[in-house]
PDB file of C-alpha atoms in Angstrom:
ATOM      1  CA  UNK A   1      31.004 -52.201  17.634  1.00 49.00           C
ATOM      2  CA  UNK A   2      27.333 -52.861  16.510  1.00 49.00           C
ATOM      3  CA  UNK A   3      27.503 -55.238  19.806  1.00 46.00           C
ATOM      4  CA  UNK A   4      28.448 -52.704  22.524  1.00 42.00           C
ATOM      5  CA  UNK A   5      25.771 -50.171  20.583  1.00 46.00           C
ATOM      6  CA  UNK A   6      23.407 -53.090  21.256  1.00 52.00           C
ATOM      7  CA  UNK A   7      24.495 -54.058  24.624  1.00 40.00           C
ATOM      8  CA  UNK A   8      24.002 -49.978  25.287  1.00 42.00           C
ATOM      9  CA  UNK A   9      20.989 -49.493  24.227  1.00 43.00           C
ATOM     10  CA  UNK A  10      19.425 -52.317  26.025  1.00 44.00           C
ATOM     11  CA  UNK A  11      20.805 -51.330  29.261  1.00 37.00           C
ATOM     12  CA  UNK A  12      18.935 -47.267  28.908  1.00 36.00           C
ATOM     13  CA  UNK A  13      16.257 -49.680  28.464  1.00 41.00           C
ATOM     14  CA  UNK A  14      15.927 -50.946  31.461  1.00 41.00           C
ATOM     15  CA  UNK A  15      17.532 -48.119  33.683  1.00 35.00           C
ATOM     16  CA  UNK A  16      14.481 -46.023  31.938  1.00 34.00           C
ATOM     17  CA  UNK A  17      12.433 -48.343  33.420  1.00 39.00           C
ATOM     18  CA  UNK A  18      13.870 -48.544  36.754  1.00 35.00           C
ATOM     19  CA  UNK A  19      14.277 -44.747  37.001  1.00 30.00           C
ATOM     20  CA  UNK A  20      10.790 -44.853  36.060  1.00 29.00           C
ATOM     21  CA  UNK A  21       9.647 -47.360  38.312  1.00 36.00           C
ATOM     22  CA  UNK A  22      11.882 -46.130  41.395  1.00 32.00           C
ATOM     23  CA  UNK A  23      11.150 -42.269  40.778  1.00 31.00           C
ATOM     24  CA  UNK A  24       7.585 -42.381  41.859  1.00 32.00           C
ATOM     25  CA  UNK A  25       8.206 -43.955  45.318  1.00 32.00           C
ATOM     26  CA  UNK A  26      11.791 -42.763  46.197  1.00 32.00           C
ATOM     27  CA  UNK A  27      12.720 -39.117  47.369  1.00 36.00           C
ATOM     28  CA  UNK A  28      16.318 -38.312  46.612  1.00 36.00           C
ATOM     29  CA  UNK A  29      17.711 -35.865  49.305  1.00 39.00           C
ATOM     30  CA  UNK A  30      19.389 -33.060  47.698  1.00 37.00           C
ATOM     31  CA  UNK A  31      22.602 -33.066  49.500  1.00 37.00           C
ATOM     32  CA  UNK A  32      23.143 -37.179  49.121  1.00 47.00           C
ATOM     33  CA  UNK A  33      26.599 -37.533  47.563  1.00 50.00           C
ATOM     34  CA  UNK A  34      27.241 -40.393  45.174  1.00 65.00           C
ATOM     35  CA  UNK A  35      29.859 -43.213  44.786  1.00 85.00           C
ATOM     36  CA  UNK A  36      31.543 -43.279  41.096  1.00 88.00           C
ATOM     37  CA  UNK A  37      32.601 -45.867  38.864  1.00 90.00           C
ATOM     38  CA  UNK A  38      35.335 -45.671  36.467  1.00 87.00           C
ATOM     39  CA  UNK A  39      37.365 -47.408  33.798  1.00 85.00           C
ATOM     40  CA  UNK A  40      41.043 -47.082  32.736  1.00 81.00           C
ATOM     41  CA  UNK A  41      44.150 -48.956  32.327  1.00 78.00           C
ATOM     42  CA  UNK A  42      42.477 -52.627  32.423  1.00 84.00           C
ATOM     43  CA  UNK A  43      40.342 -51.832  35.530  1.00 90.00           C
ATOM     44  CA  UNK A  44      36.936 -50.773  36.908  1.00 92.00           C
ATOM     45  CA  UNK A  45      37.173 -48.736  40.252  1.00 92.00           C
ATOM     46  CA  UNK A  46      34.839 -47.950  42.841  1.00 93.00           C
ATOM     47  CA  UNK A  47      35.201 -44.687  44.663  1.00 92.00           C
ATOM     48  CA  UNK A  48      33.421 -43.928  47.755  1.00 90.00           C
ATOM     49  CA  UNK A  49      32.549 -40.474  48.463  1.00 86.00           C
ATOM     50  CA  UNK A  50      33.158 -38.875  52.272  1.00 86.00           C
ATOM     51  CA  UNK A  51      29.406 -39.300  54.219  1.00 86.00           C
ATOM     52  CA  UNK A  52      27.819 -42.359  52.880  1.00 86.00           C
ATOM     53  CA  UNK A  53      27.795 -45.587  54.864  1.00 89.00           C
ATOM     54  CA  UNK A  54      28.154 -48.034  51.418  1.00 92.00           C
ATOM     55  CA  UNK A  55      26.644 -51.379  51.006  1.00 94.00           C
ATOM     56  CA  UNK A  56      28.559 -51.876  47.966  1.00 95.00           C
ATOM     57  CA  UNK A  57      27.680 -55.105  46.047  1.00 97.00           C
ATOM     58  CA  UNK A  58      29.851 -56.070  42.656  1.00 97.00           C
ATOM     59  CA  UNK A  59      28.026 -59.069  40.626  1.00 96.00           C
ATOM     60  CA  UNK A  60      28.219 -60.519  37.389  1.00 94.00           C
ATOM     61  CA  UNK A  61      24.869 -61.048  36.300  1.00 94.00           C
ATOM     62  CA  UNK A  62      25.507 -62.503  32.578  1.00 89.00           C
ATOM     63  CA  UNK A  63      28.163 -62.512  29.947  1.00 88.00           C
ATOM     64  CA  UNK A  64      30.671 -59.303  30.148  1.00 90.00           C
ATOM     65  CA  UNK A  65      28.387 -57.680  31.770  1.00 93.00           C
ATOM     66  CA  UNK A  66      30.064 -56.351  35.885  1.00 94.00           C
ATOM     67  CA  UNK A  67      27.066 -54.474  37.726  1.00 94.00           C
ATOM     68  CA  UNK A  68      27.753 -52.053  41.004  1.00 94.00           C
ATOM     69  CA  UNK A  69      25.137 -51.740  43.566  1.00 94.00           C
ATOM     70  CA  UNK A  70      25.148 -49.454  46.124  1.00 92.00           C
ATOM     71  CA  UNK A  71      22.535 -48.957  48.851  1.00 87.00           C
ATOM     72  CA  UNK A  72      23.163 -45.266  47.975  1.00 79.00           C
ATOM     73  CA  UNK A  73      23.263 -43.502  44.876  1.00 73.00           C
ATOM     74  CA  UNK A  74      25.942 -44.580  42.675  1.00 68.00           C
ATOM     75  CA  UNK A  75      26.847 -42.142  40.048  1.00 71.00           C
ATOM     76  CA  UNK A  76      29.000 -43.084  36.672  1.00 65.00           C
ATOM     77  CA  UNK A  77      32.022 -40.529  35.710  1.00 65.00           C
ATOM     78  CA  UNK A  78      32.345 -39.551  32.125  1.00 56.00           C
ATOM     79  CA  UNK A  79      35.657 -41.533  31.424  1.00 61.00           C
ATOM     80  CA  UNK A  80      34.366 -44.500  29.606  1.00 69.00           C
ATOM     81  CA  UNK A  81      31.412 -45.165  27.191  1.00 77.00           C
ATOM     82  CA  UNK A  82      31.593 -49.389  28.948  1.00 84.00           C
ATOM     83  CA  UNK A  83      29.834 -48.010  31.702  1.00 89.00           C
ATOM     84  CA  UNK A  84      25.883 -46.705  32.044  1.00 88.00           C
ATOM     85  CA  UNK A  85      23.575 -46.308  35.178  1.00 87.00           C
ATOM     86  CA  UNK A  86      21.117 -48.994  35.110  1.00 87.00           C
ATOM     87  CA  UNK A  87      18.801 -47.540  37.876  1.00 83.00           C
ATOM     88  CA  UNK A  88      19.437 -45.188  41.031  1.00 80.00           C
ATOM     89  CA  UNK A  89      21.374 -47.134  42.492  1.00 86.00           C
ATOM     90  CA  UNK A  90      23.145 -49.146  40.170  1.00 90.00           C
ATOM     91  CA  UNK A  91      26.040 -49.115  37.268  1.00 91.00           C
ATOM     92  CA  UNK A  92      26.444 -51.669  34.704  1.00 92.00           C
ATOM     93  CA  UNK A  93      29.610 -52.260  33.094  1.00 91.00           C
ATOM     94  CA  UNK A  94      30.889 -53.895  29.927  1.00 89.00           C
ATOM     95  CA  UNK A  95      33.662 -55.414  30.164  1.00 86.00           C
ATOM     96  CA  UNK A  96      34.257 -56.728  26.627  1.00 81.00           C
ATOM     97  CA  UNK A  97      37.632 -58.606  26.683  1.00 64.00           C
ATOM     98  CA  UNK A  98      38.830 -57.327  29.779  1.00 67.00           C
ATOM     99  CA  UNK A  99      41.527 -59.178  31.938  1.00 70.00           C
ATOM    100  CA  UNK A 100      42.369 -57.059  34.743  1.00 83.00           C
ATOM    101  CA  UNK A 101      41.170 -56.079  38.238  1.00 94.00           C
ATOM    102  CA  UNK A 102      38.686 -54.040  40.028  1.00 96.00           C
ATOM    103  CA  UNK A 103      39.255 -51.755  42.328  1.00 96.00           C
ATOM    104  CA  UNK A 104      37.291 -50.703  45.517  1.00 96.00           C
ATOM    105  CA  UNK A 105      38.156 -47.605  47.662  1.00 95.00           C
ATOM    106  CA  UNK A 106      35.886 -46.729  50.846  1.00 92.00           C
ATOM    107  CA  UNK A 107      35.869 -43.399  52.655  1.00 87.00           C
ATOM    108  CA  UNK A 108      34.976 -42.790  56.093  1.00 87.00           C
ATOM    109  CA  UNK A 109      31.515 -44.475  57.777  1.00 90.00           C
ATOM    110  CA  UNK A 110      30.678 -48.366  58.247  1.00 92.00           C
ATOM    111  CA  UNK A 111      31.055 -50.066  55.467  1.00 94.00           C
ATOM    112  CA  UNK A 112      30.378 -53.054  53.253  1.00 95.00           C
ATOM    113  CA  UNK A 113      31.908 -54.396  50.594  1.00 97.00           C
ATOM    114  CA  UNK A 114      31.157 -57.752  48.881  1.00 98.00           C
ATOM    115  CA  UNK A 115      32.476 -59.057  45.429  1.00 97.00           C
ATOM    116  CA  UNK A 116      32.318 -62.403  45.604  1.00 96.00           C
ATOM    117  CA  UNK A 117      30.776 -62.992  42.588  1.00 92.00           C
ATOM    118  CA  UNK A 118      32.755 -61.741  40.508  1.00 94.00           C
ATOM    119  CA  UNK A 119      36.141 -63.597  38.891  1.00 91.00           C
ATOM    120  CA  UNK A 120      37.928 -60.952  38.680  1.00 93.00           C
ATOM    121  CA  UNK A 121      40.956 -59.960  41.136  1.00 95.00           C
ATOM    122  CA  UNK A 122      39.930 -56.941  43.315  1.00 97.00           C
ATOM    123  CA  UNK A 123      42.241 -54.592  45.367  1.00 97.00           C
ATOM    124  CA  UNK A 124      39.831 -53.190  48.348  1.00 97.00           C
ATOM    125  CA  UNK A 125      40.861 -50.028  50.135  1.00 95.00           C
ATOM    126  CA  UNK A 126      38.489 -49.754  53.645  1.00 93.00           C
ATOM    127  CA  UNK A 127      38.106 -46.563  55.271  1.00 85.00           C
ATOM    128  CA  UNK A 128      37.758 -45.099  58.316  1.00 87.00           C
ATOM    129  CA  UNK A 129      34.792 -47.420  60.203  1.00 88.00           C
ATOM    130  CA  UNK A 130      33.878 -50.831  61.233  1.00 92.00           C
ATOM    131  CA  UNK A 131      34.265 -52.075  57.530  1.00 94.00           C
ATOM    132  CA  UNK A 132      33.592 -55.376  56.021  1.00 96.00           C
ATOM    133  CA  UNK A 133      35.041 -56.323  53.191  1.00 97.00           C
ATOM    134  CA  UNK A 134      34.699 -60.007  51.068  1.00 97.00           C
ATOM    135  CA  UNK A 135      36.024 -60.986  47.504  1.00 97.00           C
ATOM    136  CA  UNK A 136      35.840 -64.114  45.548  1.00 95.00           C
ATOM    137  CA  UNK A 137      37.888 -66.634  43.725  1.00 93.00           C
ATOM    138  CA  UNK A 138      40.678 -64.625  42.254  1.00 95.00           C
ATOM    139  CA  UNK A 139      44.047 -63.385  44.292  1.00 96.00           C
ATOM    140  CA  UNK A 140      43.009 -60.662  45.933  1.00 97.00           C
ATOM    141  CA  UNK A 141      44.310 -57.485  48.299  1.00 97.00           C
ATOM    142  CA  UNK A 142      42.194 -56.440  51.101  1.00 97.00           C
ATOM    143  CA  UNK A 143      43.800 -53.226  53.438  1.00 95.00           C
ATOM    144  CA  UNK A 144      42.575 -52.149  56.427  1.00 90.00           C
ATOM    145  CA  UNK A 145      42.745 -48.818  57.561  1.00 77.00           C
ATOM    146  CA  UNK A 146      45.094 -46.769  60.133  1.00 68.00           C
ATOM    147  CA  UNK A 147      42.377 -46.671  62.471  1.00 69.00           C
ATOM    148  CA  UNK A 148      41.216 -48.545  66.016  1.00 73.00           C
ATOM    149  CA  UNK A 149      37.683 -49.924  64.273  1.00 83.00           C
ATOM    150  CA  UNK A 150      37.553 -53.275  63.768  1.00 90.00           C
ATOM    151  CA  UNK A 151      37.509 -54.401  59.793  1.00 93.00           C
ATOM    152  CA  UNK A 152      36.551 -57.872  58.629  1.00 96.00           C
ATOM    153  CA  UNK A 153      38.427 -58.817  55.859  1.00 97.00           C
ATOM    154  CA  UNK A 154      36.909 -62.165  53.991  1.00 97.00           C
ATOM    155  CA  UNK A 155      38.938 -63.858  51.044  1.00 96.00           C
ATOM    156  CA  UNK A 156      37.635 -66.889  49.100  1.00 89.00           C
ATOM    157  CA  UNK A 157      39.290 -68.689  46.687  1.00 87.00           C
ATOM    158  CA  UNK A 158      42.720 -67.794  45.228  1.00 92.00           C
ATOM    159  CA  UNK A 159      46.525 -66.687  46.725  1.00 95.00           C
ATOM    160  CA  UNK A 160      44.762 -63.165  48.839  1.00 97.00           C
ATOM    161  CA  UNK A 161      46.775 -60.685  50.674  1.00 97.00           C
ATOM    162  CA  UNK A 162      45.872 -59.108  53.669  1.00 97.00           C
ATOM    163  CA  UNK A 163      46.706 -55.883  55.593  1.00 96.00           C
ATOM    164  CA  UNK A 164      44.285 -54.834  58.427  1.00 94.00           C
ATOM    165  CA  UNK A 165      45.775 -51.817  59.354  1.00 92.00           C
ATOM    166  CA  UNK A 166      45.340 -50.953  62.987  1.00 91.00           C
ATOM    167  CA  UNK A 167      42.927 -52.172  65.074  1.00 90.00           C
ATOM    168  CA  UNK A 168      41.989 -55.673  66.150  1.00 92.00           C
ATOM    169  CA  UNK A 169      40.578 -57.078  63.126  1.00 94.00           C
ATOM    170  CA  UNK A 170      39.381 -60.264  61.833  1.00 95.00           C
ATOM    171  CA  UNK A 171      40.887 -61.959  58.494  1.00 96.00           C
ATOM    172  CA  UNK A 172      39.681 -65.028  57.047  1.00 96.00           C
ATOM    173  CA  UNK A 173      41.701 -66.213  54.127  1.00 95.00           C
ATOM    174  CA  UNK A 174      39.622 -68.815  52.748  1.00 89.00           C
ATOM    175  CA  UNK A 175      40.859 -71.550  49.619  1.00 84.00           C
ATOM    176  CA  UNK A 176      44.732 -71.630  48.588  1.00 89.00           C
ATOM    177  CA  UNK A 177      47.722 -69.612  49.888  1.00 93.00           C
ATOM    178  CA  UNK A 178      46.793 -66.678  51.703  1.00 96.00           C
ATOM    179  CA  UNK A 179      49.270 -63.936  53.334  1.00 97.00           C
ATOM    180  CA  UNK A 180      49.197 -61.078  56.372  1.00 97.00           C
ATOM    181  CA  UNK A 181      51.530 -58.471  56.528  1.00 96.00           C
ATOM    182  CA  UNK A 182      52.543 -56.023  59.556  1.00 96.00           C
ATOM    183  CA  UNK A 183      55.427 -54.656  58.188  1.00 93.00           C
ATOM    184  CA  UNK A 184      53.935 -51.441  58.460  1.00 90.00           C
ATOM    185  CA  UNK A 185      54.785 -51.745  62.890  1.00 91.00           C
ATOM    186  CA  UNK A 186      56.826 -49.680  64.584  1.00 91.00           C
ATOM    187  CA  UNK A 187      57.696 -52.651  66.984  1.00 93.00           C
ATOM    188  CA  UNK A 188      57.539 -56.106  67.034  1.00 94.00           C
ATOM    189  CA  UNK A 189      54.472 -58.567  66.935  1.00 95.00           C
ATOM    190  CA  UNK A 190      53.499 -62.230  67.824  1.00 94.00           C
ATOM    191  CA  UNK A 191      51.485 -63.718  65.366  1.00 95.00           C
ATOM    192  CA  UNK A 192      50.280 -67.852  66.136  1.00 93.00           C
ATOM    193  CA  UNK A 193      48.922 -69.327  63.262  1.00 94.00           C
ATOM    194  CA  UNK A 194      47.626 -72.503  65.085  1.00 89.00           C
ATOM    195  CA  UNK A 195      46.824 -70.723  68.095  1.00 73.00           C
ATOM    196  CA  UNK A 196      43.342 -69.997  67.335  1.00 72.00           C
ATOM    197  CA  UNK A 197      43.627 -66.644  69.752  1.00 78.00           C
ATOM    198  CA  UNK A 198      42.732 -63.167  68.969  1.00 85.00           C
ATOM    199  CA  UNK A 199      46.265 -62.206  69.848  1.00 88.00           C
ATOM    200  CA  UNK A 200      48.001 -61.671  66.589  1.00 92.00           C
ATOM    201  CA  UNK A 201      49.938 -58.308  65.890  1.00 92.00           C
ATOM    202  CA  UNK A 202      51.285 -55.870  69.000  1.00 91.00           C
ATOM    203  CA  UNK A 203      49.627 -52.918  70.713  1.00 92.00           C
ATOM    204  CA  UNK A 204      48.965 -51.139  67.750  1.00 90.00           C
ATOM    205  CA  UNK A 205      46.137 -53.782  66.866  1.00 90.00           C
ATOM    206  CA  UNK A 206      44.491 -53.862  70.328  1.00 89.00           C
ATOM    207  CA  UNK A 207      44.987 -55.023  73.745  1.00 88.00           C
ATOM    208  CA  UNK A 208      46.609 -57.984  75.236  1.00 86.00           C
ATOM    209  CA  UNK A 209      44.089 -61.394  73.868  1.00 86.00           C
ATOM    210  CA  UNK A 210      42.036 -58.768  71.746  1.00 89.00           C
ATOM    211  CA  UNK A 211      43.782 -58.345  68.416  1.00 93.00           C
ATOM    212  CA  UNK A 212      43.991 -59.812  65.446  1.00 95.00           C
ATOM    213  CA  UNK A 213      42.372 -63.149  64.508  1.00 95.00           C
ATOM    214  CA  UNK A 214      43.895 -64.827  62.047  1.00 96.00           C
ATOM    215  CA  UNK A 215      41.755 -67.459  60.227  1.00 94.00           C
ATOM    216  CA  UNK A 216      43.132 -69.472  57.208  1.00 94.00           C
ATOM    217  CA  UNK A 217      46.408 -67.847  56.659  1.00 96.00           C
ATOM    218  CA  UNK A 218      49.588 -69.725  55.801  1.00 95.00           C
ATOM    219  CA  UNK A 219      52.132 -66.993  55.522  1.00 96.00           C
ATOM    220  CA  UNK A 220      52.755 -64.100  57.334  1.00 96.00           C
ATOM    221  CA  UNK A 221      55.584 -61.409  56.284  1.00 96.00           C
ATOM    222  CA  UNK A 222      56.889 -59.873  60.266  1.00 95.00           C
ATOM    223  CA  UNK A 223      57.968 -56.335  61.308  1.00 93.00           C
ATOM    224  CA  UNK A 224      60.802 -54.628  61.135  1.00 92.00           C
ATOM    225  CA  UNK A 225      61.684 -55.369  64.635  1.00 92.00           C
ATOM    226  CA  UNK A 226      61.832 -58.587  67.016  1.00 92.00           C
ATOM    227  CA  UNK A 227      58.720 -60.771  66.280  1.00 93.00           C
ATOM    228  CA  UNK A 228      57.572 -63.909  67.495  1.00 94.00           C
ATOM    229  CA  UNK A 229      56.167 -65.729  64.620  1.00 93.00           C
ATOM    230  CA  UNK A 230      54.891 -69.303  64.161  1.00 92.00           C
ATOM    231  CA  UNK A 231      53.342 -71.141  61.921  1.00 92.00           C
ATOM    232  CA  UNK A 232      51.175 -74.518  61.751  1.00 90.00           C
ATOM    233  CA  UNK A 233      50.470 -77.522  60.376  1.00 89.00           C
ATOM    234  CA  UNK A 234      50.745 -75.795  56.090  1.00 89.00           C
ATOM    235  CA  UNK A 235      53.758 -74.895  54.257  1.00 91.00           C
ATOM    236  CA  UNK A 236      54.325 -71.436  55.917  1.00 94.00           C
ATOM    237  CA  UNK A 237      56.125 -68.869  54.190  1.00 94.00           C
ATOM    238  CA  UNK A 238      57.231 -66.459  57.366  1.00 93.00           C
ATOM    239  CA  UNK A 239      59.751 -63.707  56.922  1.00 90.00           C
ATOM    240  CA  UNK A 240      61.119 -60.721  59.000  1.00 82.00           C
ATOM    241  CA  UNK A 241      60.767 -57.114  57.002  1.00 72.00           C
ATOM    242  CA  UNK A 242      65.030 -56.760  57.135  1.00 65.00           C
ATOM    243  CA  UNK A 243      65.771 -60.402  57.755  1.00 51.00           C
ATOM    244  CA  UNK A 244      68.807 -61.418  56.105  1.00 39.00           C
ATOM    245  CA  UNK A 245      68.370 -64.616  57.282  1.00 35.00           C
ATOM    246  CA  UNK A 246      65.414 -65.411  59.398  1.00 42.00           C
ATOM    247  CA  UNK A 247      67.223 -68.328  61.880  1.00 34.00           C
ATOM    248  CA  UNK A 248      70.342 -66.554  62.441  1.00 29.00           C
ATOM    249  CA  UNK A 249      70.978 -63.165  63.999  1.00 30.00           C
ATOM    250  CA  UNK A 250      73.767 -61.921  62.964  1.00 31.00           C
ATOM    251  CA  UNK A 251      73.026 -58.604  64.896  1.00 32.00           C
ATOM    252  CA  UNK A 252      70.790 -57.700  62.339  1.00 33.00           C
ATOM    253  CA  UNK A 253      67.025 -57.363  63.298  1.00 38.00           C
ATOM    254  CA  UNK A 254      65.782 -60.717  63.448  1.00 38.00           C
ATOM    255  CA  UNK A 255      62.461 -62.908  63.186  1.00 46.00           C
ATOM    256  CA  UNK A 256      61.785 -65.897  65.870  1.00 49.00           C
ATOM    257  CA  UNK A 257      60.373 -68.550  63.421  1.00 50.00           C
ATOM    258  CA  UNK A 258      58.690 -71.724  64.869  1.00 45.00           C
ATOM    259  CA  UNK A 259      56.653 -74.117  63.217  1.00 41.00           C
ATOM    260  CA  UNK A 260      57.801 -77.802  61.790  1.00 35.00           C
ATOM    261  CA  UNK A 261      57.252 -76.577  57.752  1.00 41.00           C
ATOM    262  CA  UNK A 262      58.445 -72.977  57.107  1.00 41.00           C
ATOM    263  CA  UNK A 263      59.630 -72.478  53.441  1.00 44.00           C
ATOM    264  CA  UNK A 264      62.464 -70.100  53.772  1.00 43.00           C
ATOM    265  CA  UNK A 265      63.361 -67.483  50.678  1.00 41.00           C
ATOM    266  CA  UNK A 266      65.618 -68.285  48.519  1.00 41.00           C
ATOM    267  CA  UNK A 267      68.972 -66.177  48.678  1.00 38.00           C
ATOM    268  CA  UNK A 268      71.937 -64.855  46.663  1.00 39.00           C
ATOM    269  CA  UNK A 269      75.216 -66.496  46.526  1.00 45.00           C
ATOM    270  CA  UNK A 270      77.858 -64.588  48.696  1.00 45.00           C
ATOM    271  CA  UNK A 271      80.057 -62.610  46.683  1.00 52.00           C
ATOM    272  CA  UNK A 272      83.839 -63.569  46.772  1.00 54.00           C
ATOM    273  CA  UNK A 273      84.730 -61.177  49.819  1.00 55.00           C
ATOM    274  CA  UNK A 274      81.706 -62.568  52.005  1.00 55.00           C
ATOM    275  CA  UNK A 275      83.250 -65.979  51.377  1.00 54.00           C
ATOM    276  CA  UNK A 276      86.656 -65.390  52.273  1.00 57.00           C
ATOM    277  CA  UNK A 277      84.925 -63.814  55.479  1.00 57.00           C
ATOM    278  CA  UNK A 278      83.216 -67.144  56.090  1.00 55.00           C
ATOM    279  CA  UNK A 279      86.491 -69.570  55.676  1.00 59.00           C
ATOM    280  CA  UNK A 280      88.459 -67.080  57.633  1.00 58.00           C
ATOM    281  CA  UNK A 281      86.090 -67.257  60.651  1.00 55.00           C
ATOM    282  CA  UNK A 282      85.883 -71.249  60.098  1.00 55.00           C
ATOM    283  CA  UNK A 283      89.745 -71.426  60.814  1.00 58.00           C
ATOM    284  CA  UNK A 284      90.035 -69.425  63.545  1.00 55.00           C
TER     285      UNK A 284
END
């Protein structure tokens, strides 16, 4: 207790001093709206407000200590005493013992997004915009938005997951296992994981040779229609959205799968009248 009063008191310290410092150069515009930051349930969490094109930077300057810095005025909600402003334009966290995530949601405008150094797994929402997005070493989700702007979505180290939304945009998964989903299509897509082509996704992510680009990704989970899905040179994880098995059809919606190391999912046993199914076709 006497540490957090301590940690506290230093940081009105020095945002006194920063307001201060700041206050006699910079001329707030009445209407500017803020972003907030938050605590609860094991996380920290970034909200954009509609308006602002954020340059959103998370660091971790020293010790338990996670600062926010936004190229526009960040403002703190009264949820949590772990949280102060340390200047106009900045929000300083303590984290204490904290083990769990941080989340960042962006509204509308172009925006930017960076927490790479911070270990700490972060969940990043874009918004409508151009957006550009980039977390560290932890396992990571990074979503794109619904619409036609392009979002670059960076991951670093650790197993991230990516979702671009619509639009042709451009995913990098960095270190480790990385994954891209479209199950969110209405039809099928083509995604080449050695191909080195913008091309990946269908129509909804842009026209022909102007989609996706996929850029260290090793497992990709389809549609649920007819894709055309292959993977490279890695242990690829690949899966259809209703596969029930992703080499066979069956007359069930299927996924093409091509590529010399695909790890398939594991499945159940049959039951007992599957099986008798089976050995009754095998006799025939």
């Amino acid at each position: 207790m006497h540490r957090k009063r301590d940690y506290q008191a230093a940081l009105k310290r020095r945002a006194a001093g920063a307001v201060i410092a700041v206050a006699a150069t910079l001329v707030v515009p009445a209407a500017a709206s803020a972003g907030e930051v938050s605590t609860g349930a094991n996380t920290l969490t970034f909200n954009a407000v509609a308006g602002e094109a954020n340059g959103l930077t998370v660091t971790n300057p020293s010790g338990t200590e996670i600062r926010f810095t936004d190229t526009v005025l960040v403002q703190m909600t009264e949820t949590s005493d772990d949280c102060i402003p340390t200047g106009l334009t900045q929000v300083s966290c303590d984290i204490g013992t904290l083990n769990g995530a941080i989340f960042i949601n962006l509204d509308d405008q172009n925006d930017t997004a960076n927490s790479s150094g911070v270990a700490m797994s972060t969940l990043v929402e874009t918004g409508t915009g151009a957006d550009t997005a980039t977390t560290g070493s932890e396992n990571d989700v990074l979503r794109g938005n619904a619409g036609s702007d392009v979002d670059t979505l960076t991951g670093n180290g650790g197993g991230d997951f990516f979702d671009g939304g619509f639009g042709p945009d451009e995913i990098s998964g960095g270190g480790d296992s990385d994954m891209v989903t479209y199950e969110e299509r209405a039809t099928g897509v083509s995604v080449q994981l050695a191909g080195g082509v913008d091309n990946d996704g269908n129509a909804d992510d842009g026209a022909e040779n102007a989609r996706d680009s996929l850029a260290s990704i090793e497992d990709v989970v389809g549609s649920p229609e007819n894709d055309n899905i292959s993977g490279d040179s890695n242990d690829n994880f690949i899966q259809g959205t209703r596969c029930r098995h992703a080499r066979r059809d069956h007359g069930h919606r299927h996924t093409q799968l091509l590529g010399s190391r695909i790890q398939q999912p594991r499945h159940r046993r049959p039951g007992r009248d599957q099986r008798q199914r089976q050995r009754r076709r095998r006799h025939r």
